[in-house]
XYZ file of C-alpha atoms in Angstrom:
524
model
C 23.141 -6.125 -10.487
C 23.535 -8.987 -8.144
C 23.875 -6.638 -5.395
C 21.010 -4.705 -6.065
C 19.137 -7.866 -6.209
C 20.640 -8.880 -2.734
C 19.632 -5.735 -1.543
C 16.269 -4.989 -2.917
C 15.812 -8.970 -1.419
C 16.298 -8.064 2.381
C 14.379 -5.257 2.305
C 11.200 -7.140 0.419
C 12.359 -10.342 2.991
C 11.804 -8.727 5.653
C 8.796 -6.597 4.688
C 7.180 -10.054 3.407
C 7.846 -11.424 6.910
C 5.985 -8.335 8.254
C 3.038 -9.028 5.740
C 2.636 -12.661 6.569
C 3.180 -12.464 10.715
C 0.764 -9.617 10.876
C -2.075 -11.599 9.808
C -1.952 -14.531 12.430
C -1.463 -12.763 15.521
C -4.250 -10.609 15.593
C -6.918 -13.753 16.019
C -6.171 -14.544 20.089
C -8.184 -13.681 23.673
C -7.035 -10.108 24.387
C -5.864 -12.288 27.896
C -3.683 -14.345 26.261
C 0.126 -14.236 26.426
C 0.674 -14.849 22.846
C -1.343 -11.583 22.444
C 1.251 -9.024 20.918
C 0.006 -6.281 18.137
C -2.461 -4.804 21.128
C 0.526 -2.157 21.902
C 1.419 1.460 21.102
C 3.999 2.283 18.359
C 7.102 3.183 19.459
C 10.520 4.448 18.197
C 13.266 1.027 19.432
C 16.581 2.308 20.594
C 18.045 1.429 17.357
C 15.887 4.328 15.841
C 19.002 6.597 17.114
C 20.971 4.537 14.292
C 18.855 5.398 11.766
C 19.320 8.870 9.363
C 15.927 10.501 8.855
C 16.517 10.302 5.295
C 17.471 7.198 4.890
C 15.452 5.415 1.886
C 13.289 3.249 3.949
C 13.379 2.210 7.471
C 11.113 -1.086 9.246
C 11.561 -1.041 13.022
C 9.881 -4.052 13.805
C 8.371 -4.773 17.510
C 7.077 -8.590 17.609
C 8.913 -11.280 19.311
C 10.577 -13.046 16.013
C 11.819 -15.739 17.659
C 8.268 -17.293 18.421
C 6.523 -16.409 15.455
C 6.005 -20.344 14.886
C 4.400 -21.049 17.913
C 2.076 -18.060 17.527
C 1.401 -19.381 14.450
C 0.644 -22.598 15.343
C -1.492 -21.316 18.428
C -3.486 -19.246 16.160
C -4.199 -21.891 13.176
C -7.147 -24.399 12.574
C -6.094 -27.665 15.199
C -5.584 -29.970 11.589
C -3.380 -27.196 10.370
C -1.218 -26.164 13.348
C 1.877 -28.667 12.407
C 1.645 -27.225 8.667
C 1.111 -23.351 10.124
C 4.505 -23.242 12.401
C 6.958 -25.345 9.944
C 5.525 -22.985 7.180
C 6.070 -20.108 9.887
C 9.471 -21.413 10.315
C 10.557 -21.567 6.580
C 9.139 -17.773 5.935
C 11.288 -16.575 9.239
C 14.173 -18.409 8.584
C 14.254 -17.610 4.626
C 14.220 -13.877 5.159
C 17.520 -13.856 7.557
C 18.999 -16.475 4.824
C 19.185 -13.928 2.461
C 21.030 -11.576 4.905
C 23.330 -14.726 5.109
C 22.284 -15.599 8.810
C 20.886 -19.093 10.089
C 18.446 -18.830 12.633
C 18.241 -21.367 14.563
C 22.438 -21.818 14.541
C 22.746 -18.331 15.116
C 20.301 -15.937 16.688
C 17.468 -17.941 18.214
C 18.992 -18.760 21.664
C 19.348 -15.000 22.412
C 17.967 -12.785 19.576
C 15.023 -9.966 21.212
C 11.664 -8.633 20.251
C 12.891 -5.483 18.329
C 14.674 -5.498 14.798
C 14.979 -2.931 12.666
C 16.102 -2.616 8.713
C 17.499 0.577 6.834
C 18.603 0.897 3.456
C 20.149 4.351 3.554
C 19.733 5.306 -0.165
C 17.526 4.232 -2.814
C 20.451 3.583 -5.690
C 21.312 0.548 -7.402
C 23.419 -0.711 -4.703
C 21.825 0.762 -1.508
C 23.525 0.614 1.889
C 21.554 -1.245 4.582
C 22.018 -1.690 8.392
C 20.147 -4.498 10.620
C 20.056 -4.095 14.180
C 19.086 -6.704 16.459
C 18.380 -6.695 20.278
C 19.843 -9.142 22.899
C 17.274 -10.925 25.126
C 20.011 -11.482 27.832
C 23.432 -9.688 29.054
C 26.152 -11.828 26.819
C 24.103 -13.249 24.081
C 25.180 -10.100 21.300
C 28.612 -10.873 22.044
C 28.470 -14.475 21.893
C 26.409 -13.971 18.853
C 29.240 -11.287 17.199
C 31.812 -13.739 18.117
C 31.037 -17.104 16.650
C 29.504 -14.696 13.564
C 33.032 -13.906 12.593
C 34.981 -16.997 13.689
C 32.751 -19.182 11.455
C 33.659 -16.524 8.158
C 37.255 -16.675 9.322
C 37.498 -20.106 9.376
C 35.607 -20.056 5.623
C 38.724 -17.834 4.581
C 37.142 -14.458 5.645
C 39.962 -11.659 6.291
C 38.852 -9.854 9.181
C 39.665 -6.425 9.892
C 39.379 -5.291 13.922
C 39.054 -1.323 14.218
C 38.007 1.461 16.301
C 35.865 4.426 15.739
C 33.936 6.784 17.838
C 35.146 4.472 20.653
C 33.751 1.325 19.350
C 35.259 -1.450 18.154
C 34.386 -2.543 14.774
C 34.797 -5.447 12.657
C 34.620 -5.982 9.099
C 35.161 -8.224 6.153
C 33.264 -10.118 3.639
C 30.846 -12.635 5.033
C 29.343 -15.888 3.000
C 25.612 -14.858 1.857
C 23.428 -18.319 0.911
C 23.669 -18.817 -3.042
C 25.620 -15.433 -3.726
C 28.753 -13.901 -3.749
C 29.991 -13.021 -0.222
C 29.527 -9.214 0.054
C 31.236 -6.568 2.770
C 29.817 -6.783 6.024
C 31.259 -5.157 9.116
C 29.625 -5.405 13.098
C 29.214 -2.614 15.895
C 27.956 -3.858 19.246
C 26.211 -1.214 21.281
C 25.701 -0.990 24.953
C 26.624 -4.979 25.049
C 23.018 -5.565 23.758
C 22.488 -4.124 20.572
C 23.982 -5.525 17.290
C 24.492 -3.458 14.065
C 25.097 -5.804 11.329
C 26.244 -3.306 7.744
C 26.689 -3.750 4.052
C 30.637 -2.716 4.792
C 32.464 -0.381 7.179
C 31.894 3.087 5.477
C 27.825 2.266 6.182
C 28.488 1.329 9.668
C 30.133 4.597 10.477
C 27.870 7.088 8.397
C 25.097 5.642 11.157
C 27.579 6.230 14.136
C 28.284 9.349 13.054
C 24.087 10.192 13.196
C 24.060 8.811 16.121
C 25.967 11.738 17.733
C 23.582 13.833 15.890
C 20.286 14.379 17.695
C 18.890 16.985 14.694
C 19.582 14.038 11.993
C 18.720 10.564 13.703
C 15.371 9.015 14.040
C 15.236 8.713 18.001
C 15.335 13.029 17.826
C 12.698 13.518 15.109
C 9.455 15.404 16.815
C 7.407 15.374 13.571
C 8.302 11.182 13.395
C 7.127 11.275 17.028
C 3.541 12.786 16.299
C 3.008 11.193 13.260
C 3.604 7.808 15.385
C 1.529 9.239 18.273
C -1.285 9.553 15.478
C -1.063 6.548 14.237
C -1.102 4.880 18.012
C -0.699 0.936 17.316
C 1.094 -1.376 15.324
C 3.166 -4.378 14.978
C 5.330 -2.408 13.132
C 6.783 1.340 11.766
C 7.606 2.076 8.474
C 8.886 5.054 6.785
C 9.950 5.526 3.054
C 11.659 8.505 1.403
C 9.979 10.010 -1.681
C 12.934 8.422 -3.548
C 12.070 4.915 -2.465
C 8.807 5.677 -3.058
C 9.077 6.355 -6.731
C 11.417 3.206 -7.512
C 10.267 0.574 -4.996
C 6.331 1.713 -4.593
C 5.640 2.643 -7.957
C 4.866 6.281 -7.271
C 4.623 8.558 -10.037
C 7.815 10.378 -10.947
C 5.631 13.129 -11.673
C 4.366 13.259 -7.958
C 6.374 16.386 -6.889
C 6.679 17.850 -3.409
C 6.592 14.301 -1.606
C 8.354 14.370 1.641
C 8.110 10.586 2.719
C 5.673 8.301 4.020
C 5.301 6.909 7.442
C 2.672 4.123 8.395
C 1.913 1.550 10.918
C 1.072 -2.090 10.252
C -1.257 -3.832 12.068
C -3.305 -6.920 12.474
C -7.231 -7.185 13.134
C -8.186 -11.467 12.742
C -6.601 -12.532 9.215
C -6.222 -9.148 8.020
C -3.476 -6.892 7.798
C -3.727 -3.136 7.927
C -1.502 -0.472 7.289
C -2.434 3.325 8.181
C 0.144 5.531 6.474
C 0.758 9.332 6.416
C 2.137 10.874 2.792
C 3.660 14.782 3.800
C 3.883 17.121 0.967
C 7.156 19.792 2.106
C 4.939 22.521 1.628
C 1.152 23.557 1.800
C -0.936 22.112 -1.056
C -1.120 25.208 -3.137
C -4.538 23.853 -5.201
C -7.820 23.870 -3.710
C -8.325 20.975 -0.985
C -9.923 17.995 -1.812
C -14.130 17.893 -1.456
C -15.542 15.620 0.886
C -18.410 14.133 -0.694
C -21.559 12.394 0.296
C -20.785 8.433 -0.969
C -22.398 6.341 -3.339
C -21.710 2.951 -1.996
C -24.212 2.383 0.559
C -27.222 0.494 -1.651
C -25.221 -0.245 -4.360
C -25.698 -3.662 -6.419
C -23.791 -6.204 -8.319
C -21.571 -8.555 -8.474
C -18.687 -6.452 -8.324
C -14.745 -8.064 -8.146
C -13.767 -4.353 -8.401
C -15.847 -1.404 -6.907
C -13.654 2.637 -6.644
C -15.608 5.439 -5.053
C -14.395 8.422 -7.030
C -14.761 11.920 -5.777
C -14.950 14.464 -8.232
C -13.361 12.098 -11.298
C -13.648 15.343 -13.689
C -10.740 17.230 -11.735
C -8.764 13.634 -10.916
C -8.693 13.715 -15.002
C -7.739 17.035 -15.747
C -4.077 17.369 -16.876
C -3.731 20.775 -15.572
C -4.833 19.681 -12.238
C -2.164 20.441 -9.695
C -3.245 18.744 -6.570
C -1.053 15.412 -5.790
C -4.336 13.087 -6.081
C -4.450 13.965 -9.619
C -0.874 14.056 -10.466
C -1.202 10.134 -8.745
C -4.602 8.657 -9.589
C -4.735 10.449 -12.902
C -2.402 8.725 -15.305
C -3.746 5.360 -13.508
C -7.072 6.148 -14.064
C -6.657 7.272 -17.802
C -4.371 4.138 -18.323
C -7.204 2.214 -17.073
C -10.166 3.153 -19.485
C -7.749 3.704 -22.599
C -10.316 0.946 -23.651
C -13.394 2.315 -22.380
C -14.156 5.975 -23.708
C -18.000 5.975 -23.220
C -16.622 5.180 -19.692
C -14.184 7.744 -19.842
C -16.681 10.465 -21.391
C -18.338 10.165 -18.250
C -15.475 10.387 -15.684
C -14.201 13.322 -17.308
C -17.694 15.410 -17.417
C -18.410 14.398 -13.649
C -17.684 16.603 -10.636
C -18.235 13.358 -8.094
C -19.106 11.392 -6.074
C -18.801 8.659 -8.731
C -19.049 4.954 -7.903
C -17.525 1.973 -10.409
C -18.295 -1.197 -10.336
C -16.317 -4.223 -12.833
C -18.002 -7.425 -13.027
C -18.351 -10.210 -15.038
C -21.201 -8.806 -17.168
C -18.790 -5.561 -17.982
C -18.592 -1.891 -15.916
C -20.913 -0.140 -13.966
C -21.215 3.577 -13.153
C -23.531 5.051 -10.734
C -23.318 8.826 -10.264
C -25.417 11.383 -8.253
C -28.989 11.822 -9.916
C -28.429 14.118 -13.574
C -25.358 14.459 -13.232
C -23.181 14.570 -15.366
C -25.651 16.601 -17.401
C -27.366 14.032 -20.026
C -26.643 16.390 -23.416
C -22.945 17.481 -22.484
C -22.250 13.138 -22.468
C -24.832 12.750 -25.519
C -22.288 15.368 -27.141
C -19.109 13.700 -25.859
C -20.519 10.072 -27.522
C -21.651 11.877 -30.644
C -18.212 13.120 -30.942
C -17.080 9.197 -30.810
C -19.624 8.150 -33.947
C -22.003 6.563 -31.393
C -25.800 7.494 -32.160
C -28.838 7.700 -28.804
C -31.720 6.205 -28.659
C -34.170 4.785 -26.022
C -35.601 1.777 -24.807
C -38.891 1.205 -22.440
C -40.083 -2.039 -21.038
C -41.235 -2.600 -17.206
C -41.948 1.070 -16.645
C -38.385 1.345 -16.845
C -36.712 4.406 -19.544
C -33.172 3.505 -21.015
C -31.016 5.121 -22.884
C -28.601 3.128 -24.821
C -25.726 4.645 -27.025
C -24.650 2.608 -30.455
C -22.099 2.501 -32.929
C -23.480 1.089 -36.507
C -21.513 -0.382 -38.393
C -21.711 -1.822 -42.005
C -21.426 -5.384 -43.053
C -20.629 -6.566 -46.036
C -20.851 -9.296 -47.691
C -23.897 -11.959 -47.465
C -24.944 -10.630 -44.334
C -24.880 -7.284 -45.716
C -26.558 -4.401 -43.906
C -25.910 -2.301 -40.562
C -25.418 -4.065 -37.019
C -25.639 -1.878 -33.829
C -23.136 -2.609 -31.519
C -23.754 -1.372 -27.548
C -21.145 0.985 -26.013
C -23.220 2.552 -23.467
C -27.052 2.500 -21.316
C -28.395 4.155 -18.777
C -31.216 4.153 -16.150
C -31.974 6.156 -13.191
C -33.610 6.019 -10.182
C -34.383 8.357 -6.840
C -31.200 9.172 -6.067
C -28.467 7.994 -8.807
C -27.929 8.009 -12.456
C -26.619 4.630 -13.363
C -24.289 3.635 -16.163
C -22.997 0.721 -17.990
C -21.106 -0.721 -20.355
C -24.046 -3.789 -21.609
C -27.683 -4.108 -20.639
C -26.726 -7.171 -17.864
C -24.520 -5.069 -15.939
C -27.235 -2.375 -15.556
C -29.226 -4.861 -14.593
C -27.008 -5.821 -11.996
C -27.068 -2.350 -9.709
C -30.266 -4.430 -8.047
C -28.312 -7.730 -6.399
C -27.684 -5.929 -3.417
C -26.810 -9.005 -1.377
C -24.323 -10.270 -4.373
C -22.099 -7.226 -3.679
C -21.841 -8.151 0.155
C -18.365 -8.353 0.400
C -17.169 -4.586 -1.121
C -19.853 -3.349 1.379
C -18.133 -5.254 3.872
C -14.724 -4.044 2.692
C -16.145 -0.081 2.541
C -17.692 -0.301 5.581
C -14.313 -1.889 7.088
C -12.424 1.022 5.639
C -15.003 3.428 6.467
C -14.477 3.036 10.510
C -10.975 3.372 10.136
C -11.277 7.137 9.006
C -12.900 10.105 9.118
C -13.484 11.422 5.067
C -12.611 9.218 2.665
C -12.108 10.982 -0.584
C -11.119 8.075 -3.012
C -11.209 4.646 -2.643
C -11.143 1.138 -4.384
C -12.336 -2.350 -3.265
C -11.153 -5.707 -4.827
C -12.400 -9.371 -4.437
C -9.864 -12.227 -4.650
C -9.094 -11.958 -8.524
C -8.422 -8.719 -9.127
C -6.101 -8.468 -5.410
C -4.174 -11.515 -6.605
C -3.779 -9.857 -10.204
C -2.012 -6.450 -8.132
C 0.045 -8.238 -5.920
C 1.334 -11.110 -8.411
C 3.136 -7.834 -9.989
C 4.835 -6.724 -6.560
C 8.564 -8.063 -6.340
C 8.338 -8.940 -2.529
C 4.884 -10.566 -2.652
C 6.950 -12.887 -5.334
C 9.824 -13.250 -3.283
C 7.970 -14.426 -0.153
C 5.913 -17.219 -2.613
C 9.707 -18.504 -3.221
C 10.644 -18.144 0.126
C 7.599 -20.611 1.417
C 8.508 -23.035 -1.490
C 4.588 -22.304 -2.859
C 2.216 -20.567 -4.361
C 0.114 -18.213 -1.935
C -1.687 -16.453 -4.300
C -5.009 -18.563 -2.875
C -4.568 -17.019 0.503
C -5.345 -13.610 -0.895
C -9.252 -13.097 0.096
C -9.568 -8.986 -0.764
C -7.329 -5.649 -0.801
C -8.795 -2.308 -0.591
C -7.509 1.360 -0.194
C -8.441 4.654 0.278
C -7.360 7.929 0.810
C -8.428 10.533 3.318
C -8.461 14.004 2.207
C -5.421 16.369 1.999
C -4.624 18.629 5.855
C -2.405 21.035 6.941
C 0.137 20.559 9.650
C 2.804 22.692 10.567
C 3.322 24.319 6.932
C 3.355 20.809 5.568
C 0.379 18.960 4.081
C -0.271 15.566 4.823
C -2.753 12.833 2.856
C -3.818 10.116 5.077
C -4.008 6.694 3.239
C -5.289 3.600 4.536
C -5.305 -0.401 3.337
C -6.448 -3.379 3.972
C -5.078 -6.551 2.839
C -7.417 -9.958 3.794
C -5.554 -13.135 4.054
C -7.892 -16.719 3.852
């Protein structure tokens, strides 16, 4: 277990560094040196290291070594000492845990490109960092006072060949642990491969040789990046890693992988991912629908744009969306049936809102049909009736129930209302919510966030906003988001400002299908 935890704690170090880095580099004069996400993806030389199905790969393409001055550059002038030692302790914490000091040992000659791969998605995955020289001797130099300091700390060294290469290995000193295998490759004089033991080190020489099975000679990684275009960094995730370290649906069969770019735009960070199915999507495609957000009220924390909800909930539904969003869906209005009553009878688009004053629906105008719901509440003991006032119609949905006692008699307890208007049926779970569809300018910022989404693809088929709250509720259950809070010695959970998602509809390419998915995390 501690190894998995070792493990599973460089890959979420260094994807934490990606997630925090991103965020502050964005917000400088396209001019300006310290300008560096403004480039197009590409595959590093270390890519030819890397197995195509390795469990997850990160190649990432900033300049690590000056992350503190960008940060400090990009902060508020009464924060820039606090934004570059903070910058400092989240850069130098992540290559802690892989049992390297920074500053002792990489920053006089470490380069712009590193790249992480954890070749399998076990308990105790394999995982190989490479790291590029910024001058002609400073990978040796590195290699060489990396291995006399473990030797002197009672390391036994073992010097090898293989494939022509010299190789080192042995168990090196990790910060709090137990000292775990590591062995050392150095490639072309400027490339270090740093491995969790020998027999890793020479499974990736041996792709190496092996255009049809390395990264560098994938042509569907290639387009995929060419579609994609920019990014601090590349990601890609097998559908094993997926399932155990994204909390994808075991259920979710056909996955390929994932790929996706991170980027930066001011304090935000994006990420614009591709999932491939291995084969054509047998079930009918996914409808692109006209959307519901636009003129929308409330004061919304959460607001999902829903298209066709009905099929999403059907458990004989074979199309991956449902097989995903589904269960989570279903999981998520256990609670609420009148709610649920009208997902399930809807064919979309359907918007929901959650506030403070409960849920709000809005759906296209009649639909779902009013007497196939009235039947669906029935069926749940709730009785219809209706309410006028203001030239306004409602109908509300009760459940009576006796009391007993002093206070004996019935009491009506609200479950459902609903209004309409031009264009919309609304929805909601108490008679202030439904009152709240008409504070347009309270729901600003998931109109901001939709719109923000909206110009970042082409047909959104489902898609979910969240305010501060709700974001810091999601990511307060993510492992690396955790680890990176106890890397910078403090909470962070203030800095979180939104997250929203979406998901593009499903397309064919090359006998594969491929569902675009996009995010958008906003950092304060």
């Amino acid at each position: 277990m501690q190894a998995r935890s070792f493990l599973t704690a460089l890959a979420a170090a260094v994807l934490s560094l990606v997630l925090v880095t991103t965020g502050l580099l964005w917000g400088l004069e396209r001019r300006s040196p310290l300008h560096l996400v403004d480039q197009p993806l590409h595959l590093p030389r270390a890519a030819r290291f890397v197995p195509r199905n390795a469990a997850l790969s990160l190649h990432w393409l900033a300049d690590t070594a000056r992350l503190p001055a960008y940060a400090q550059a990009v902060a508020p002038p009464r924060q820039r000492r606090a934004a570059r030692d903070g910058m400092r302790q989240w850069r130098d914490g992540a290559f802690a845990l892989a049992g390297l000091d920074f500053d002792a040992e990489l920053a006089g000659w470490v380069g712009p490109e590193l790249s992480l791969t954890l070749l399998d998605a076990s308990d105790t995955p394999g995982w190989v960092l490479a790291l590029t020289s910024s001058d002609s001797d400073g990978a040796r130099r590195f290699l060489q006072r990396f291995w006399q300091t473990r030797s002197l700390a009672g390391t036994d060294l073992q010097i090898s060949s293989y494939r022509g290469m010299g190789l080192i290995s042995g168990r090196g000193a990790l910060v709090g642990r137990e000292p775990q295998p590591l062995a050392s490759a150095l490639i072309d004089e400027d490339l270090v491969l740093l491995a969790s033991g020998r027999g890793v080190l020479e499974r990736v020489l041996d792709v190496s040789q092996l255009q049809q099975q390395h990264q560098l000679g994938d042509e569907q990684l290639g387009r995929e990046m060419a579609e994609l275009d920019h990014g601090v960094a590349l990601l890609t995730a097998s559908p094993e890693a997926l399932r155990r370290w994204f909390d994808l649906p075991t259920a979710l069969s056909g996955l390929e992988g994932m790929v996706a770019a991170l980027q930066a735009e001011n304090a935000d960070l994006l990420m614009e991912g591709r999932l491939r199915w291995q084969e054509t999507i047998e079930a009918e495609p996914w409808p692109v629908q006209r959307d519901l957000v636009s003129g929308s009220g409330g004061r919304a924390s959460l607001m999902a744009q829903l298209q066709n909800p009905h099929r999403l909930l059907d458990p004989d539904e074979g199309h991956p969306l449902a097989q995903w969003l589904g269960p989570v869906l279903k999981q998520r209005l256990a609670q609420q049936p009148a709610a649920l009553a009208v997902l399930e009878l809807d064919e979309g688009p359907l918007l929901w809102q959650q506030q403070d004053e409960g849920w709000l629906l809005a759906s296209g105008h009649d639909e779902p049909d009013l007497s196939a719901v009235d039947d669906q509440l029935k069926a749940q003991g709730l009785a219809q009736s209706d309410l006028s006032g203001d030239g306004e119609s409602i109908q509300v949905w009760t459940r009576l129930t006796r009391q007993r006692g002093r206070s004996a008699g019935v009491e009506a307890s609200l479950a459902l209302a609903r209004s309409t208007d031009n264009d919309r049926d609304w929805w909601a779970e108490t008679l202030p919510a439904l009152t709240q569809r008409q504070d347009v300018r309270a729901l600003e910022p998931r109109l901001h966030q939709w719109r923000n989404l909206s110009r970042l693809q082409s047909a959104p088929v489902q898609s979910l906003m969240l305010a501060s709250t709700p974001a810091r509720a999601v990511l307060a259950q993510w492992q690396p988001w955790s680890l990176l809070q106890a890397m910078a010695g403090q909470t962070l959970q203030s800095r979180i400002q939104g997250l929203s998602l979406s998901l593009e509809a499903d397309r064919q390419d090359e006998g594969s299908s491929v569902l675009p998915l996009h995010a958008r995390l906003e950092l304060g």
